[in-house]
């Protein structure tokens, strides 16, 4: 195994001569084998360990083993502890995605601070098989089925030619120390379910499946290179890059082979998952759109326009008093009234005592939520727009009147239920927009 491992560098992986390498070592079998193999190369290496504090004493014991191994090999150790549980409470990310983001951010910081050329991780052939099966089950395209790349920028994965059984044999033959992560036995995570049930069954039927997967993924890589080159050649004809996305000429798109395939290749890097909606969009009405958390894809007559939601311009105005509205970009008027009267879309009446001046008038943002008048609970403003069939062009003209961080009125559309007049209301404020 050592000879095969060493032979990669300068061939299918870059030469490590004169390079500084950062090894990600968790304390498990895979990374401990990687540490031993790399310690036998003539190269400058250091170790990094991330403690996510998720398994109590077990996590700390992993850390202690990595410290011990780094000391035995006379290597620099960079270690960090994350308060992962607290972070999970304040983010919508899954545990796996959060942990990945944390460690790779730490890797980047270390590379910048200490001039490391590459980071090595211990992903192996079984990891590649698991990733292939998971992506396949999600309906992934060719790119997703390529699996884990050997090199992704400065990230190197030199164990992808070796399965876990080979790593285990090497570890035992060389009397290596490692620790087993008890969470790997839990089927609470999809990857563990694949690892513990599907992969053993496949290996029993197809003993050389990891070798054949490598061949298949090489073919997929070649196919994806051809597809990418074809789509890249359509730049300037079918699509054009913009400062925060791209535009797609619908007439030109309709004339190419496999328009949906071109759309998938162009748009999959931007996080789209509802492909049926994306493929319907070119034939939809102008103003219809499909969104991800970060991007919106709009049908604008003869074009599809992809742009970052965060790039939308943000405007903000302070309203110090009911009399000071001349500086606003829209005509708003405030008036004290004595009784509740009927209102139209351009007028609302609210409980004046619930407002906290100064008020704010601002453009809406993707994360905005409000409590639509007459409804129970809150709703994302973007979902409200979809339900009300408000086009993208209309949305760009919408303003929010806010008290502190709370929306009082989606101007010209709907008031927020939290400021409604009740039996306890003593002071009523009428707000009118003249469009």
Coordinates of C-alpha atoms in Angstrom, one line a residue:
X1 CA 0.0 0.0 0.0
X2 CA 2.8 2.4 0.9
X3 CA 4.3 2.1 -2.6
X4 CA 1.0 2.7 -4.4
X5 CA 0.3 5.6 -2.1
X6 CA 3.6 7.3 -2.7
X7 CA 3.4 6.7 -6.5
X8 CA 0.4 9.1 -6.8
X9 CA 2.4 12.3 -6.1
X10 CA 3.7 13.8 -9.3
X11 CA 1.4 11.6 -11.4
X12 CA -2.4 11.7 -10.7
X13 CA -1.8 14.1 -7.8
X14 CA 0.6 17.0 -7.8
X15 CA 4.2 16.6 -6.7
X16 CA 4.7 17.5 -3.0
X17 CA 8.4 18.4 -3.3
X18 CA 9.0 21.7 -1.5
X19 CA 5.3 21.9 -0.4
X20 CA 3.9 22.4 3.1
X21 CA 1.0 20.0 3.8
X22 CA -1.7 20.2 6.5
X23 CA -3.1 16.8 7.5
X24 CA -6.7 16.7 8.9
X25 CA -6.6 14.0 11.6
X26 CA -9.7 13.1 13.6
X27 CA -8.2 10.2 15.5
X28 CA -10.1 7.6 13.5
X29 CA -8.7 4.7 11.5
X30 CA -8.6 6.5 8.1
X31 CA -6.8 9.7 9.2
X32 CA -4.4 7.8 11.4
X33 CA -3.4 5.7 8.4
X34 CA -3.0 8.9 6.4
X35 CA -0.8 10.3 9.1
X36 CA 1.5 7.3 9.1
X37 CA 1.7 7.1 5.3
X38 CA 2.6 10.8 5.1
X39 CA 5.1 10.6 7.8
X40 CA 7.0 8.2 5.6
X41 CA 7.2 10.8 2.7
X42 CA 10.0 13.4 2.4
X43 CA 7.7 16.3 2.9
X44 CA 6.9 19.1 5.3
X45 CA 3.7 18.2 7.2
X46 CA 1.6 19.5 10.1
X47 CA -1.5 18.2 11.8
X48 CA -4.9 19.8 12.3
X49 CA -7.6 18.4 14.6
X50 CA -11.2 19.7 15.1
X51 CA -13.0 18.9 18.4
X52 CA -16.8 19.4 17.9
X53 CA -17.5 18.6 21.5
X54 CA -20.4 16.4 20.6
X55 CA -19.5 13.1 22.3
X56 CA -18.3 14.4 25.7
X57 CA -15.3 12.4 27.0
X58 CA -15.0 10.5 23.7
X59 CA -14.4 13.7 21.8
X60 CA -11.7 14.8 24.3
X61 CA -10.1 11.3 24.1
X62 CA -9.9 11.7 20.3
X63 CA -8.1 15.0 20.8
X64 CA -5.6 13.5 23.3
X65 CA -4.8 10.7 20.8
X66 CA -4.1 13.2 18.0
X67 CA -1.9 15.2 20.4
X68 CA 0.0 12.1 21.3
X69 CA 0.5 11.1 17.6
X70 CA 1.7 14.5 16.6
X71 CA 4.2 14.5 19.4
X72 CA 5.5 11.1 18.5
X73 CA 6.0 12.2 14.9
X74 CA 7.5 15.5 16.0
X75 CA 4.8 17.4 14.1
X76 CA 3.2 20.8 14.7
X77 CA -0.4 20.4 15.9
X78 CA -3.1 23.0 15.2
X79 CA -6.3 22.2 17.2
X80 CA -9.6 23.9 17.8
X81 CA -12.7 23.2 19.8
X82 CA -16.1 24.3 18.5
X83 CA -19.3 24.8 20.6
X84 CA -21.2 22.9 17.9
X85 CA -24.4 22.3 19.9
X86 CA -24.9 26.0 20.6
X87 CA -24.2 26.8 16.9
X88 CA -26.8 24.3 15.8
X89 CA -29.4 26.1 17.8
X90 CA -28.8 29.3 15.9
X91 CA -28.5 27.9 12.4
X92 CA -30.8 26.0 10.1
X93 CA -27.9 23.8 8.8
X94 CA -27.7 20.1 9.4
X95 CA -25.0 18.9 11.8
X96 CA -22.9 17.5 8.9
X97 CA -23.1 20.7 6.9
X98 CA -22.2 22.9 9.9
X99 CA -19.3 20.7 10.9
X100 CA -18.0 20.7 7.4
X101 CA -18.2 24.5 7.2
X102 CA -16.5 24.9 10.5
X103 CA -13.5 22.7 9.7
X104 CA -12.9 24.0 6.2
X105 CA -13.1 27.6 7.4
X106 CA -10.5 26.7 10.0
X107 CA -8.3 25.0 7.4
X108 CA -8.4 28.1 5.2
X109 CA -7.4 30.3 8.2
X110 CA -4.4 28.0 8.9
X111 CA -3.3 27.9 5.3
X112 CA -3.4 31.7 5.1
X113 CA -1.6 32.2 8.4
X114 CA 1.1 29.5 8.0
X115 CA 1.5 29.3 4.2
X116 CA 0.4 25.7 3.8
X117 CA 0.1 24.7 0.1
X118 CA -2.3 21.8 0.5
X119 CA -4.8 20.3 3.0
X120 CA -5.1 16.5 3.0
X121 CA -8.2 14.6 4.1
X122 CA -8.6 10.9 4.6
X123 CA -11.6 10.1 2.3
X124 CA -11.2 6.6 0.9
X125 CA -12.9 4.4 -1.7
X126 CA -15.8 3.4 0.6
X127 CA -16.5 7.1 1.2
X128 CA -16.6 7.6 -2.6
X129 CA -19.1 4.7 -3.0
X130 CA -21.3 6.1 -0.2
X131 CA -21.3 9.6 -1.8
X132 CA -22.1 8.1 -5.2
X133 CA -25.1 6.2 -3.8
X134 CA -26.4 9.2 -1.8
X135 CA -26.1 11.5 -4.8
X136 CA -27.7 9.0 -7.1
X137 CA -30.7 8.6 -4.7
X138 CA -31.2 12.4 -4.9
X139 CA -31.4 12.4 -8.7
X140 CA -28.0 14.0 -9.2
X141 CA -26.6 14.9 -12.6
X142 CA -23.3 13.8 -14.1
X143 CA -21.3 16.2 -11.9
X144 CA -22.8 14.8 -8.7
X145 CA -22.1 11.2 -9.8
X146 CA -18.4 11.9 -10.3
X147 CA -18.1 11.5 -6.6
X148 CA -15.4 12.9 -4.3
X149 CA -12.6 14.5 -6.4
X150 CA -9.0 13.6 -5.7
X151 CA -8.1 17.2 -5.8
X152 CA -10.4 20.2 -5.3
X153 CA -8.2 23.3 -5.4
X154 CA -5.9 23.0 -2.4
X155 CA -7.7 19.9 -1.0
X156 CA -6.0 16.6 -1.7
X157 CA -7.5 13.1 -1.1
X158 CA -4.8 10.6 -1.6
X159 CA -6.6 7.6 -0.1
X160 CA -9.4 7.3 -2.7
X161 CA -7.8 4.2 -4.3
X162 CA -7.9 2.3 -1.1
X163 CA -11.0 0.8 0.7
X164 CA -11.5 0.6 4.4
X165 CA -10.5 -3.1 4.5
X166 CA -7.1 -2.2 3.0
X167 CA -6.6 0.7 5.5
X168 CA -7.5 -1.7 8.4
X169 CA -5.0 -4.3 7.2
X170 CA -2.3 -1.6 6.9
X171 CA -3.1 -0.2 10.4
X172 CA -2.9 -3.7 12.0
X173 CA 0.3 -4.6 10.1
X174 CA 2.0 -1.4 11.3
X175 CA 0.6 -1.6 14.8
X176 CA -1.1 1.8 14.5
X177 CA -3.3 3.4 17.2
X178 CA -6.7 4.8 16.4
X179 CA -10.1 5.4 18.0
X180 CA -13.6 4.3 16.8
X181 CA -16.3 7.0 16.7
X182 CA -19.3 5.5 18.5
X183 CA -21.6 7.8 16.4
X184 CA -20.6 5.8 13.3
X185 CA -22.7 2.9 14.6
X186 CA -25.8 5.0 14.7
X187 CA -28.3 4.8 11.8
X188 CA -29.7 8.3 12.7
X189 CA -27.7 9.7 9.7
X190 CA -28.3 8.8 6.1
X191 CA -24.6 8.2 5.4
X192 CA -24.4 5.7 8.3
X193 CA -27.5 3.9 6.9
X194 CA -25.8 3.6 3.5
X195 CA -22.5 2.5 5.1
X196 CA -24.0 -0.1 7.5
X197 CA -26.6 -1.7 5.3
X198 CA -26.4 -0.9 1.6
X199 CA -22.6 -1.0 1.0
X200 CA -22.1 -4.4 2.7
X201 CA -24.9 -5.9 0.7
X202 CA -23.4 -4.5 -2.6
X203 CA -20.0 -5.7 -1.7
X204 CA -21.3 -9.2 -1.1
X205 CA -22.9 -9.3 -4.6
X206 CA -20.2 -7.2 -6.3
X207 CA -16.9 -7.8 -4.4
X208 CA -14.9 -5.4 -6.7
X209 CA -17.5 -2.7 -6.7
X210 CA -15.1 0.1 -5.5
X211 CA -12.7 -0.7 -8.3
X212 CA -15.4 -0.6 -10.9
X213 CA -16.8 2.6 -9.4
X214 CA -13.5 4.3 -9.9
X215 CA -13.6 3.3 -13.6
X216 CA -17.2 4.5 -13.9
X217 CA -16.4 7.8 -12.3
X218 CA -13.5 8.3 -14.7
X219 CA -15.9 7.9 -17.6
X220 CA -18.4 10.3 -16.0
X221 CA -15.6 12.8 -15.5
X222 CA -14.7 12.6 -19.2
X223 CA -18.4 12.9 -20.1
X224 CA -18.8 16.0 -17.9
X225 CA -15.7 17.6 -19.4
X226 CA -17.4 17.2 -22.8
X227 CA -20.7 18.6 -21.6
X228 CA -18.9 21.6 -19.9
X229 CA -16.9 22.4 -23.0
X230 CA -20.1 22.3 -25.1
X231 CA -22.0 24.6 -22.8
X232 CA -19.0 26.9 -22.4
X233 CA -19.0 27.2 -26.1
X234 CA -22.6 28.6 -26.0
X235 CA -21.4 31.7 -24.1
X236 CA -22.3 34.8 -26.1
X237 CA -24.9 32.9 -28.1
X238 CA -27.2 31.3 -25.5
X239 CA -26.0 32.8 -22.3
X240 CA -23.9 35.6 -20.9
X241 CA -22.3 36.1 -17.5
X242 CA -23.3 39.2 -15.4
X243 CA -21.9 40.7 -12.3
X244 CA -24.2 38.7 -10.0
X245 CA -25.4 35.8 -12.2
X246 CA -26.2 35.3 -15.8
X247 CA -28.8 35.8 -18.6
X248 CA -30.1 33.1 -20.9
X249 CA -31.6 34.0 -24.4
X250 CA -34.7 31.9 -24.7
X251 CA -34.9 32.0 -28.4
X252 CA -31.3 30.8 -28.8
X253 CA -31.9 28.2 -26.1
X254 CA -34.8 26.7 -28.0
X255 CA -32.6 26.0 -31.0
X256 CA -29.9 24.0 -29.2
X257 CA -29.9 20.2 -28.6
X258 CA -31.3 19.4 -25.2
X259 CA -32.3 22.8 -23.9
X260 CA -33.1 21.3 -20.5
X261 CA -29.6 19.8 -20.3
X262 CA -28.1 23.2 -21.0
X263 CA -30.2 24.7 -18.3
X264 CA -29.2 22.0 -15.8
X265 CA -25.5 22.5 -16.6
X266 CA -25.8 26.3 -16.2
X267 CA -28.0 26.4 -13.1
X268 CA -27.1 23.4 -10.9
X269 CA -24.1 25.3 -9.3
X270 CA -26.6 27.8 -8.0
X271 CA -28.5 25.4 -5.7
X272 CA -31.7 24.8 -7.8
X273 CA -33.5 21.6 -6.9
X274 CA -37.0 21.9 -8.3
X275 CA -36.0 21.1 -11.9
X276 CA -39.6 20.6 -13.1
X277 CA -40.2 24.3 -12.2
X278 CA -37.0 25.4 -13.8
X279 CA -37.8 23.5 -17.0
X280 CA -41.3 25.0 -17.2
X281 CA -40.0 28.6 -16.7
X282 CA -39.0 29.3 -20.4
X283 CA -42.6 28.6 -21.5
X284 CA -44.1 30.5 -18.6
X285 CA -45.4 34.0 -18.4
X286 CA -43.1 37.0 -18.1
X287 CA -42.5 37.8 -14.5
X288 CA -42.7 34.2 -13.2
X289 CA -39.7 33.0 -11.3
X290 CA -38.0 30.1 -9.4
X291 CA -35.9 30.8 -6.3
X292 CA -33.3 29.2 -4.1
X293 CA -32.2 30.7 -0.7
X294 CA -29.6 32.8 -2.5
X295 CA -30.7 33.2 -6.1
X296 CA -33.7 34.0 -8.2
X297 CA -34.3 32.9 -11.8
X298 CA -36.8 35.2 -13.6
X299 CA -38.6 34.9 -16.9
X300 CA -38.3 38.4 -18.3
X301 CA -39.9 38.2 -21.8
X302 CA -37.1 36.8 -24.1
X303 CA -34.6 36.2 -21.3
X304 CA -34.1 34.1 -18.2
X305 CA -32.3 36.3 -15.7
X306 CA -30.4 34.7 -12.8
X307 CA -29.2 37.0 -10.1
X308 CA -28.2 36.9 -6.5
X309 CA -31.0 37.8 -4.1
X310 CA -28.5 39.5 -1.8
X311 CA -27.4 41.8 -4.6
X312 CA -30.8 43.5 -4.6
X313 CA -30.2 47.1 -3.7
X314 CA -31.2 48.0 -0.1
X315 CA -32.7 51.4 0.7
X316 CA -33.6 52.7 4.1
X317 CA -35.3 55.8 5.4
X318 CA -36.0 57.0 8.9
X319 CA -39.4 58.7 9.8
X320 CA -38.9 60.7 12.9
X321 CA -42.5 61.9 13.2
X322 CA -45.8 61.8 11.4
X323 CA -45.2 65.3 10.0
X324 CA -41.7 64.6 8.5
X325 CA -42.3 62.6 5.3
X326 CA -41.1 64.9 2.5
X327 CA -37.8 63.0 2.2
X328 CA -39.4 59.6 1.5
X329 CA -39.3 58.0 -2.0
X330 CA -43.0 57.4 -1.9
X331 CA -45.9 59.5 -0.7
X332 CA -46.9 58.4 2.8
X333 CA -49.3 60.4 5.0
X334 CA -50.1 59.8 8.7
X335 CA -53.3 61.0 10.4
X336 CA -54.8 60.5 13.9
X337 CA -58.4 59.3 13.6
X338 CA -61.1 58.7 16.1
X339 CA -62.8 55.6 14.7
X340 CA -62.1 52.6 12.6
X341 CA -63.3 53.0 9.0
X342 CA -63.1 50.9 5.9
X343 CA -59.7 50.7 4.3
X344 CA -58.5 49.9 0.8
X345 CA -55.1 48.6 -0.3
X346 CA -53.6 52.1 -0.1
X347 CA -54.8 52.7 3.5
X348 CA -54.3 51.0 6.9
X349 CA -55.4 51.9 10.4
X350 CA -53.2 50.7 13.2
X351 CA -52.9 50.9 17.0
X352 CA -50.7 54.0 17.4
X353 CA -49.6 53.0 20.9
X354 CA -47.9 49.9 19.5
X355 CA -45.6 51.8 17.3
X356 CA -42.1 52.7 18.4
X357 CA -40.9 55.9 16.7
X358 CA -38.9 56.7 14.7
X359 CA -40.4 54.4 12.1
X360 CA -38.4 53.0 9.1
X361 CA -39.3 52.7 5.5
X362 CA -37.1 50.2 3.6
X363 CA -37.0 47.8 0.7
X364 CA -37.7 44.1 1.5
X365 CA -35.1 41.5 1.9
X366 CA -35.1 37.7 1.4
X367 CA -35.1 36.8 5.1
X368 CA -38.1 39.1 5.9
X369 CA -41.1 37.6 7.7
X370 CA -44.4 39.2 8.9
X371 CA -47.7 38.3 10.4
X372 CA -50.3 38.8 7.6
X373 CA -53.4 40.6 8.9
X374 CA -56.2 38.2 9.7
X375 CA -53.9 35.1 9.7
X376 CA -52.4 32.9 12.4
X377 CA -48.7 32.9 12.6
X378 CA -45.9 34.3 10.5
X379 CA -45.0 33.9 6.9
X380 CA -41.9 34.6 4.8
X381 CA -42.5 37.6 2.7
X382 CA -41.2 35.8 -0.4
X383 CA -43.8 33.1 0.1
X384 CA -46.6 35.7 0.5
X385 CA -45.5 37.3 -2.8
X386 CA -45.7 33.9 -4.5
X387 CA -49.2 33.1 -3.0
X388 CA -50.4 36.5 -4.1
X389 CA -48.9 36.0 -7.6
X390 CA -47.0 39.2 -7.3
X391 CA -44.5 39.4 -10.2
X392 CA -40.8 40.1 -9.7
X393 CA -41.2 43.5 -11.4
X394 CA -43.9 44.4 -8.9
X395 CA -41.8 43.1 -6.0
X396 CA -39.0 45.4 -6.8
X397 CA -41.3 48.4 -6.2
X398 CA -42.6 47.2 -2.8
X399 CA -41.7 49.1 0.4
X400 CA -42.0 48.0 4.0
X401 CA -43.0 50.3 6.8
X402 CA -41.4 49.0 10.0
X403 CA -41.4 49.7 13.8
X404 CA -38.0 48.6 15.1
X405 CA -37.5 45.2 13.3
X406 CA -41.2 44.5 12.9
X407 CA -43.1 45.0 9.7
X408 CA -46.1 47.3 10.2
X409 CA -47.3 47.3 6.6
X410 CA -46.3 45.8 3.3
X411 CA -47.2 49.1 1.7
X412 CA -50.0 48.8 -0.8
X413 CA -50.6 45.2 0.0
X414 CA -51.2 44.0 3.6
X415 CA -50.9 45.2 7.2
X416 CA -49.2 43.2 10.0
X417 CA -51.5 41.6 12.5
X418 CA -49.4 42.6 15.4
X419 CA -50.4 46.3 15.0
X420 CA -54.1 45.8 14.4
X421 CA -56.8 47.8 16.2
X422 CA -58.4 45.9 19.1
X423 CA -60.9 46.6 21.9
X424 CA -58.1 47.9 24.0
X425 CA -56.9 50.4 21.4
X426 CA -57.1 54.0 22.6
X427 CA -55.2 55.9 19.8
X428 CA -55.7 55.1 16.1
X429 CA -53.3 56.1 13.3
X430 CA -54.3 56.1 9.7
X431 CA -51.5 55.6 7.2
X432 CA -52.1 56.3 3.5
X433 CA -50.0 55.7 0.5
X434 CA -50.7 57.8 -2.7
X435 CA -49.3 55.9 -5.6

